[in-house]
Amino acid sequence: MSITQSVLDIVIEQARESGAAKVTGVKLRFGALTAVVPDCVAFYFEQMTPGTVAEGAKLDVEMVPLVRRCGQCAEEFEATDELDMTCPKCGNMFTETLSGREMEVASIEIEQPGDSEPRAAAAEGTE
Ligand SMILES: [Zn+2]
């Protein structure tokens, strides 16, 4: 839940910076090492967005596989076991993690003031 909260904070912040009237879509990226469950994030996101600029936004969660690179033979491989860092090609045990730690808002889709549906503008009145 705290992950969703931080994500939402970032989304709201980005929306404010770009002067968005509304956030219509959010794309998140989580690495395999973060052990994030996309369904949980989606569930909390739906619970937490009403009343915020991101209300009704479509959430898209992309999971990034754990990929390591061997410094010895330059092999890049997708690891399934986070504790086993051994290179499958040469057996080097000290491989480098390339991806899998991501926990980020990849992009957001926004609606600028004026883009939104006419009835919203009418409801607020003018001048
Ligand atoms: Zn290797």
Short mmCIF file of N, CA and C and ligand atoms in Angstrom, two decimals:
data_model
loop_
_atom_site.label_atom_id
_atom_site.label_comp_id
_atom_site.label_asym_id
_atom_site.label_seq_id
_atom_site.Cartn_x
_atom_site.Cartn_y
_atom_site.Cartn_z
N MET A 1 0.81 -1.21 0.00
CA MET A 1 0.00 0.00 0.00
C MET A 1 0.85 1.27 0.00
N SER A 2 1.97 1.23 0.74
CA SER A 2 2.84 2.41 0.77
C SER A 2 3.47 2.66 -0.59
N ILE A 3 3.66 1.58 -1.34
CA ILE A 3 4.21 1.74 -2.69
C ILE A 3 3.22 2.53 -3.54
N THR A 4 1.96 2.12 -3.43
CA THR A 4 0.93 2.82 -4.19
C THR A 4 0.84 4.28 -3.78
N GLN A 5 0.99 4.52 -2.49
CA GLN A 5 0.96 5.90 -1.99
C GLN A 5 2.08 6.72 -2.61
N SER A 6 3.30 6.16 -2.64
CA SER A 6 4.42 6.91 -3.21
C SER A 6 4.20 7.13 -4.70
N VAL A 7 3.68 6.11 -5.37
CA VAL A 7 3.41 6.24 -6.79
C VAL A 7 2.40 7.36 -7.03
N LEU A 8 1.37 7.36 -6.23
CA LEU A 8 0.33 8.37 -6.37
C LEU A 8 0.88 9.78 -6.11
N ASP A 9 1.75 9.87 -5.10
CA ASP A 9 2.39 11.17 -4.82
C ASP A 9 3.16 11.68 -6.04
N ILE A 10 3.89 10.77 -6.67
CA ILE A 10 4.69 11.15 -7.84
C ILE A 10 3.78 11.58 -8.99
N VAL A 11 2.73 10.80 -9.19
CA VAL A 11 1.78 11.11 -10.27
C VAL A 11 1.15 12.48 -10.07
N ILE A 12 0.73 12.74 -8.84
CA ILE A 12 0.09 14.02 -8.55
C ILE A 12 1.08 15.17 -8.72
N GLU A 13 2.29 14.94 -8.28
CA GLU A 13 3.35 15.94 -8.42
C GLU A 13 3.63 16.25 -9.90
N GLN A 14 3.75 15.18 -10.69
CA GLN A 14 4.02 15.36 -12.13
C GLN A 14 2.86 16.07 -12.82
N ALA A 15 1.66 15.71 -12.40
CA ALA A 15 0.47 16.32 -12.99
C ALA A 15 0.45 17.82 -12.68
N ARG A 16 0.83 18.15 -11.45
CA ARG A 16 0.84 19.55 -11.04
C ARG A 16 1.88 20.33 -11.84
N GLU A 17 3.07 19.71 -11.97
CA GLU A 17 4.15 20.38 -12.70
C GLU A 17 3.80 20.65 -14.15
N SER A 18 3.03 19.74 -14.75
CA SER A 18 2.71 19.94 -16.16
C SER A 18 1.37 20.64 -16.34
N GLY A 19 0.80 21.11 -15.26
CA GLY A 19 -0.43 21.86 -15.35
C GLY A 19 -1.62 21.04 -15.83
N ALA A 20 -1.60 19.77 -15.52
CA ALA A 20 -2.67 18.88 -15.98
C ALA A 20 -3.97 19.14 -15.23
N ALA A 21 -5.06 19.03 -15.98
CA ALA A 21 -6.37 19.14 -15.35
C ALA A 21 -6.76 17.79 -14.77
N LYS A 22 -6.24 16.76 -15.41
CA LYS A 22 -6.66 15.41 -15.07
C LYS A 22 -5.60 14.43 -15.53
N VAL A 23 -5.43 13.36 -14.78
CA VAL A 23 -4.55 12.29 -15.22
C VAL A 23 -5.43 11.18 -15.77
N THR A 24 -5.18 10.80 -17.02
CA THR A 24 -6.06 9.80 -17.63
C THR A 24 -5.41 8.42 -17.67
N GLY A 25 -4.09 8.38 -17.56
CA GLY A 25 -3.42 7.09 -17.59
C GLY A 25 -2.10 7.15 -16.86
N VAL A 26 -1.75 6.06 -16.22
CA VAL A 26 -0.48 5.99 -15.49
C VAL A 26 0.20 4.69 -15.86
N LYS A 27 1.46 4.79 -16.22
CA LYS A 27 2.21 3.58 -16.53
C LYS A 27 3.32 3.43 -15.51
N LEU A 28 3.32 2.29 -14.84
CA LEU A 28 4.33 2.03 -13.82
C LEU A 28 5.26 0.93 -14.29
N ARG A 29 6.45 0.95 -13.74
CA ARG A 29 7.42 -0.08 -14.09
C ARG A 29 8.04 -0.61 -12.80
N PHE A 30 7.90 -1.89 -12.60
CA PHE A 30 8.46 -2.50 -11.40
C PHE A 30 9.39 -3.64 -11.78
N GLY A 31 10.54 -3.66 -11.17
CA GLY A 31 11.48 -4.74 -11.40
C GLY A 31 11.09 -5.98 -10.62
N ALA A 32 11.54 -7.12 -11.11
CA ALA A 32 11.22 -8.39 -10.47
C ALA A 32 11.71 -8.43 -9.02
N LEU A 33 12.80 -7.75 -8.73
CA LEU A 33 13.36 -7.77 -7.38
C LEU A 33 12.52 -7.01 -6.35
N THR A 34 11.62 -6.18 -6.83
CA THR A 34 10.84 -5.37 -5.90
C THR A 34 9.71 -6.19 -5.27
N ALA A 35 9.41 -7.35 -5.87
CA ALA A 35 8.37 -8.22 -5.36
C ALA A 35 7.01 -7.53 -5.29
N VAL A 36 6.82 -6.57 -6.17
CA VAL A 36 5.54 -5.87 -6.21
C VAL A 36 4.52 -6.75 -6.92
N VAL A 37 3.33 -6.82 -6.38
CA VAL A 37 2.25 -7.55 -7.04
C VAL A 37 1.36 -6.54 -7.77
N PRO A 38 1.41 -6.57 -9.11
CA PRO A 38 0.67 -5.57 -9.88
C PRO A 38 -0.81 -5.46 -9.51
N ASP A 39 -1.44 -6.59 -9.25
CA ASP A 39 -2.86 -6.56 -8.90
C ASP A 39 -3.11 -5.78 -7.61
N CYS A 40 -2.21 -5.93 -6.66
CA CYS A 40 -2.34 -5.21 -5.39
C CYS A 40 -2.20 -3.71 -5.61
N VAL A 41 -1.20 -3.34 -6.41
CA VAL A 41 -1.00 -1.93 -6.69
C VAL A 41 -2.23 -1.36 -7.39
N ALA A 42 -2.76 -2.11 -8.34
CA ALA A 42 -3.93 -1.67 -9.08
C ALA A 42 -5.13 -1.52 -8.13
N PHE A 43 -5.25 -2.46 -7.22
CA PHE A 43 -6.35 -2.42 -6.26
C PHE A 43 -6.27 -1.17 -5.39
N TYR A 44 -5.11 -0.93 -4.80
CA TYR A 44 -4.96 0.23 -3.92
C TYR A 44 -5.06 1.54 -4.70
N PHE A 45 -4.53 1.48 -5.92
CA PHE A 45 -4.59 2.68 -6.76
C PHE A 45 -6.04 3.11 -6.95
N GLU A 46 -6.88 2.13 -7.20
CA GLU A 46 -8.29 2.41 -7.40
C GLU A 46 -8.95 2.94 -6.12
N GLN A 47 -8.47 2.43 -4.99
CA GLN A 47 -9.01 2.86 -3.70
C GLN A 47 -8.59 4.29 -3.34
N MET A 48 -7.37 4.64 -3.77
CA MET A 48 -6.77 5.88 -3.29
C MET A 48 -6.95 7.08 -4.22
N THR A 49 -7.30 6.83 -5.48
CA THR A 49 -7.36 7.94 -6.42
C THR A 49 -8.62 8.81 -6.36
N PRO A 50 -9.76 8.27 -5.93
CA PRO A 50 -10.94 9.15 -5.93
C PRO A 50 -10.69 10.44 -5.15
N GLY A 51 -11.08 11.55 -5.74
CA GLY A 51 -10.85 12.83 -5.09
C GLY A 51 -9.53 13.46 -5.45
N THR A 52 -8.67 12.70 -6.14
CA THR A 52 -7.39 13.26 -6.58
C THR A 52 -7.46 13.53 -8.08
N VAL A 53 -6.41 14.15 -8.59
CA VAL A 53 -6.34 14.47 -10.02
C VAL A 53 -6.27 13.19 -10.86
N ALA A 54 -5.90 12.10 -10.21
CA ALA A 54 -5.74 10.83 -10.92
C ALA A 54 -6.98 9.95 -10.87
N GLU A 55 -8.05 10.51 -10.40
CA GLU A 55 -9.29 9.73 -10.32
C GLU A 55 -9.68 9.20 -11.69
N GLY A 56 -9.95 7.91 -11.76
CA GLY A 56 -10.39 7.30 -13.02
C GLY A 56 -9.27 7.01 -14.01
N ALA A 57 -8.03 7.28 -13.61
CA ALA A 57 -6.91 7.05 -14.52
C ALA A 57 -6.73 5.55 -14.76
N LYS A 58 -6.34 5.23 -15.96
CA LYS A 58 -6.11 3.84 -16.32
C LYS A 58 -4.69 3.48 -15.88
N LEU A 59 -4.58 2.40 -15.14
CA LEU A 59 -3.28 2.01 -14.62
C LEU A 59 -2.70 0.86 -15.43
N ASP A 60 -1.46 1.02 -15.79
CA ASP A 60 -0.77 0.00 -16.56
C ASP A 60 0.52 -0.34 -15.83
N VAL A 61 0.67 -1.58 -15.45
CA VAL A 61 1.86 -1.97 -14.70
C VAL A 61 2.72 -2.90 -15.55
N GLU A 62 3.95 -2.49 -15.72
CA GLU A 62 4.87 -3.32 -16.49
C GLU A 62 5.89 -3.92 -15.54
N MET A 63 6.08 -5.22 -15.61
CA MET A 63 7.08 -5.85 -14.77
C MET A 63 8.37 -6.01 -15.57
N VAL A 64 9.46 -5.62 -14.97
CA VAL A 64 10.75 -5.70 -15.64
C VAL A 64 11.49 -6.93 -15.10
N PRO A 65 11.91 -7.82 -15.97
CA PRO A 65 12.60 -9.02 -15.49
C PRO A 65 13.95 -8.70 -14.87
N LEU A 66 14.41 -9.60 -14.06
CA LEU A 66 15.72 -9.48 -13.44
C LEU A 66 16.76 -9.92 -14.45
N VAL A 67 17.57 -8.98 -14.89
CA VAL A 67 18.58 -9.30 -15.89
C VAL A 67 19.96 -8.99 -15.32
N ARG A 68 20.87 -9.93 -15.49
CA ARG A 68 22.23 -9.72 -14.99
C ARG A 68 23.23 -9.83 -16.14
N ARG A 69 24.37 -9.22 -15.91
CA ARG A 69 25.43 -9.31 -16.91
C ARG A 69 26.69 -9.81 -16.25
N CYS A 70 27.32 -10.70 -16.95
CA CYS A 70 28.57 -11.28 -16.44
C CYS A 70 29.74 -10.40 -16.87
N GLY A 71 30.54 -10.01 -15.91
CA GLY A 71 31.69 -9.17 -16.21
C GLY A 71 32.83 -9.96 -16.85
N GLN A 72 32.74 -11.25 -16.79
CA GLN A 72 33.81 -12.10 -17.29
C GLN A 72 33.62 -12.48 -18.75
N CYS A 73 32.38 -12.91 -19.08
CA CYS A 73 32.15 -13.35 -20.47
C CYS A 73 31.14 -12.47 -21.19
N ALA A 74 30.65 -11.43 -20.50
CA ALA A 74 29.72 -10.46 -21.08
C ALA A 74 28.35 -11.04 -21.41
N GLU A 75 28.08 -12.23 -20.90
CA GLU A 75 26.76 -12.84 -21.11
C GLU A 75 25.70 -12.05 -20.34
N GLU A 76 24.58 -11.77 -21.00
CA GLU A 76 23.45 -11.16 -20.30
C GLU A 76 22.37 -12.21 -20.18
N PHE A 77 21.87 -12.37 -18.98
CA PHE A 77 20.88 -13.43 -18.79
C PHE A 77 19.78 -12.99 -17.83
N GLU A 78 18.63 -13.61 -18.05
CA GLU A 78 17.51 -13.33 -17.18
C GLU A 78 17.57 -14.31 -16.02
N ALA A 79 17.63 -13.76 -14.81
CA ALA A 79 17.75 -14.62 -13.63
C ALA A 79 16.39 -14.85 -13.01
N THR A 80 16.16 -16.06 -12.58
CA THR A 80 14.88 -16.36 -11.93
C THR A 80 15.05 -16.38 -10.42
N ASP A 81 16.26 -16.65 -9.99
CA ASP A 81 16.53 -16.70 -8.57
C ASP A 81 17.34 -15.47 -8.18
N GLU A 82 16.76 -14.65 -7.32
CA GLU A 82 17.45 -13.40 -7.00
C GLU A 82 18.71 -13.60 -6.17
N LEU A 83 18.84 -14.74 -5.53
CA LEU A 83 20.01 -14.98 -4.69
C LEU A 83 21.16 -15.62 -5.45
N ASP A 84 20.79 -16.28 -6.55
CA ASP A 84 21.80 -16.96 -7.33
C ASP A 84 22.27 -16.04 -8.44
N MET A 85 23.47 -15.51 -8.29
CA MET A 85 23.97 -14.56 -9.26
C MET A 85 24.94 -15.18 -10.26
N THR A 86 24.98 -16.49 -10.26
CA THR A 86 25.97 -17.18 -11.09
C THR A 86 25.66 -17.07 -12.59
N CYS A 87 26.69 -16.80 -13.34
CA CYS A 87 26.55 -16.74 -14.79
C CYS A 87 26.33 -18.15 -15.32
N PRO A 88 25.28 -18.35 -16.14
CA PRO A 88 24.99 -19.69 -16.65
C PRO A 88 26.00 -20.15 -17.69
N LYS A 89 26.76 -19.22 -18.21
CA LYS A 89 27.68 -19.58 -19.29
C LYS A 89 29.05 -19.98 -18.77
N CYS A 90 29.59 -19.15 -17.88
CA CYS A 90 30.96 -19.43 -17.43
C CYS A 90 31.08 -19.72 -15.94
N GLY A 91 29.97 -19.57 -15.21
CA GLY A 91 30.01 -19.92 -13.80
C GLY A 91 30.54 -18.82 -12.89
N ASN A 92 30.81 -17.66 -13.43
CA ASN A 92 31.25 -16.51 -12.63
C ASN A 92 30.14 -16.16 -11.63
N MET A 93 30.49 -16.03 -10.37
CA MET A 93 29.47 -15.80 -9.36
C MET A 93 29.22 -14.34 -9.06
N PHE A 94 30.01 -13.47 -9.68
CA PHE A 94 29.85 -12.05 -9.37
C PHE A 94 29.36 -11.28 -10.59
N THR A 95 28.11 -11.49 -10.90
CA THR A 95 27.53 -10.81 -12.04
C THR A 95 26.84 -9.53 -11.58
N GLU A 96 26.63 -8.67 -12.53
CA GLU A 96 26.09 -7.34 -12.23
C GLU A 96 24.60 -7.29 -12.58
N THR A 97 23.83 -6.66 -11.73
CA THR A 97 22.40 -6.56 -12.00
C THR A 97 22.13 -5.39 -12.95
N LEU A 98 21.53 -5.69 -14.08
CA LEU A 98 21.23 -4.64 -15.07
C LEU A 98 19.84 -4.06 -14.85
N SER A 99 18.89 -4.94 -14.61
CA SER A 99 17.53 -4.46 -14.37
C SER A 99 16.82 -5.41 -13.43
N GLY A 100 15.77 -4.91 -12.83
CA GLY A 100 15.03 -5.73 -11.89
C GLY A 100 14.78 -4.99 -10.59
N ARG A 101 15.42 -3.82 -10.45
CA ARG A 101 15.23 -3.03 -9.24
C ARG A 101 14.31 -1.83 -9.45
N GLU A 102 13.82 -1.69 -10.67
CA GLU A 102 12.99 -0.53 -11.01
C GLU A 102 11.75 -0.42 -10.13
N MET A 103 11.46 0.79 -9.76
CA MET A 103 10.21 1.06 -9.06
C MET A 103 9.89 2.49 -9.45
N GLU A 104 9.25 2.64 -10.59
CA GLU A 104 9.13 3.99 -11.11
C GLU A 104 7.84 4.23 -11.87
N VAL A 105 7.51 5.49 -11.98
CA VAL A 105 6.41 5.90 -12.82
C VAL A 105 7.01 6.13 -14.20
N ALA A 106 6.71 5.25 -15.13
CA ALA A 106 7.31 5.33 -16.46
C ALA A 106 6.75 6.52 -17.22
N SER A 107 5.46 6.71 -17.15
CA SER A 107 4.85 7.84 -17.85
C SER A 107 3.44 8.06 -17.32
N ILE A 108 2.98 9.26 -17.53
CA ILE A 108 1.57 9.52 -17.22
C ILE A 108 0.92 10.21 -18.41
N GLU A 109 -0.36 9.94 -18.58
CA GLU A 109 -1.11 10.60 -19.62
C GLU A 109 -1.99 11.64 -18.95
N ILE A 110 -1.94 12.83 -19.48
CA ILE A 110 -2.71 13.89 -18.83
C ILE A 110 -3.63 14.60 -19.81
N GLU A 111 -4.54 15.30 -19.23
CA GLU A 111 -5.45 16.14 -19.99
C GLU A 111 -5.17 17.56 -19.53
N GLN A 112 -4.90 18.43 -20.48
CA GLN A 112 -4.64 19.82 -20.13
C GLN A 112 -5.97 20.53 -19.90
N PRO A 113 -5.97 21.58 -19.11
CA PRO A 113 -7.22 22.34 -18.96
C PRO A 113 -7.64 22.82 -20.35
N GLY A 114 -8.91 22.65 -20.67
CA GLY A 114 -9.35 23.04 -22.01
C GLY A 114 -9.55 21.83 -22.89
N ASP A 115 -8.75 20.76 -22.65
CA ASP A 115 -8.94 19.52 -23.40
C ASP A 115 -10.16 18.77 -22.90
N SER A 116 -10.49 19.05 -21.67
CA SER A 116 -11.50 18.24 -21.02
C SER A 116 -12.89 18.48 -21.60
N GLU A 117 -13.76 17.63 -21.22
CA GLU A 117 -15.10 17.66 -21.79
C GLU A 117 -15.78 19.01 -21.49
N PRO A 118 -16.57 19.50 -22.44
CA PRO A 118 -17.18 20.82 -22.33
C PRO A 118 -18.02 21.01 -21.06
N ARG A 119 -18.67 19.94 -20.61
CA ARG A 119 -19.58 20.14 -19.47
C ARG A 119 -18.84 20.52 -18.19
N ALA A 120 -17.56 20.11 -18.09
CA ALA A 120 -16.77 20.49 -16.92
C ALA A 120 -16.57 22.00 -16.91
N ALA A 121 -16.27 22.54 -18.08
CA ALA A 121 -16.05 23.98 -18.20
C ALA A 121 -17.35 24.75 -17.93
N ALA A 122 -18.44 24.22 -18.45
CA ALA A 122 -19.73 24.87 -18.28
C ALA A 122 -20.15 24.88 -16.81
N ALA A 123 -19.85 23.78 -16.13
CA ALA A 123 -20.24 23.66 -14.74
C ALA A 123 -19.54 24.70 -13.86
N GLU A 124 -18.29 25.00 -14.23
CA GLU A 124 -17.53 25.94 -13.42
C GLU A 124 -17.91 27.40 -13.71
N GLY A 125 -18.52 27.61 -14.84
CA GLY A 125 -18.89 28.97 -15.20
C GLY A 125 -17.69 29.74 -15.71
N THR A 126 -17.89 30.91 -16.22
CA THR A 126 -16.78 31.72 -16.72
C THR A 126 -16.84 33.12 -16.13
N GLU A 127 -15.70 33.78 -16.17
CA GLU A 127 -15.56 35.15 -15.67
C GLU A 127 -16.07 35.35 -14.24
ZN ZN B 1 29.95 -15.46 -17.63
#
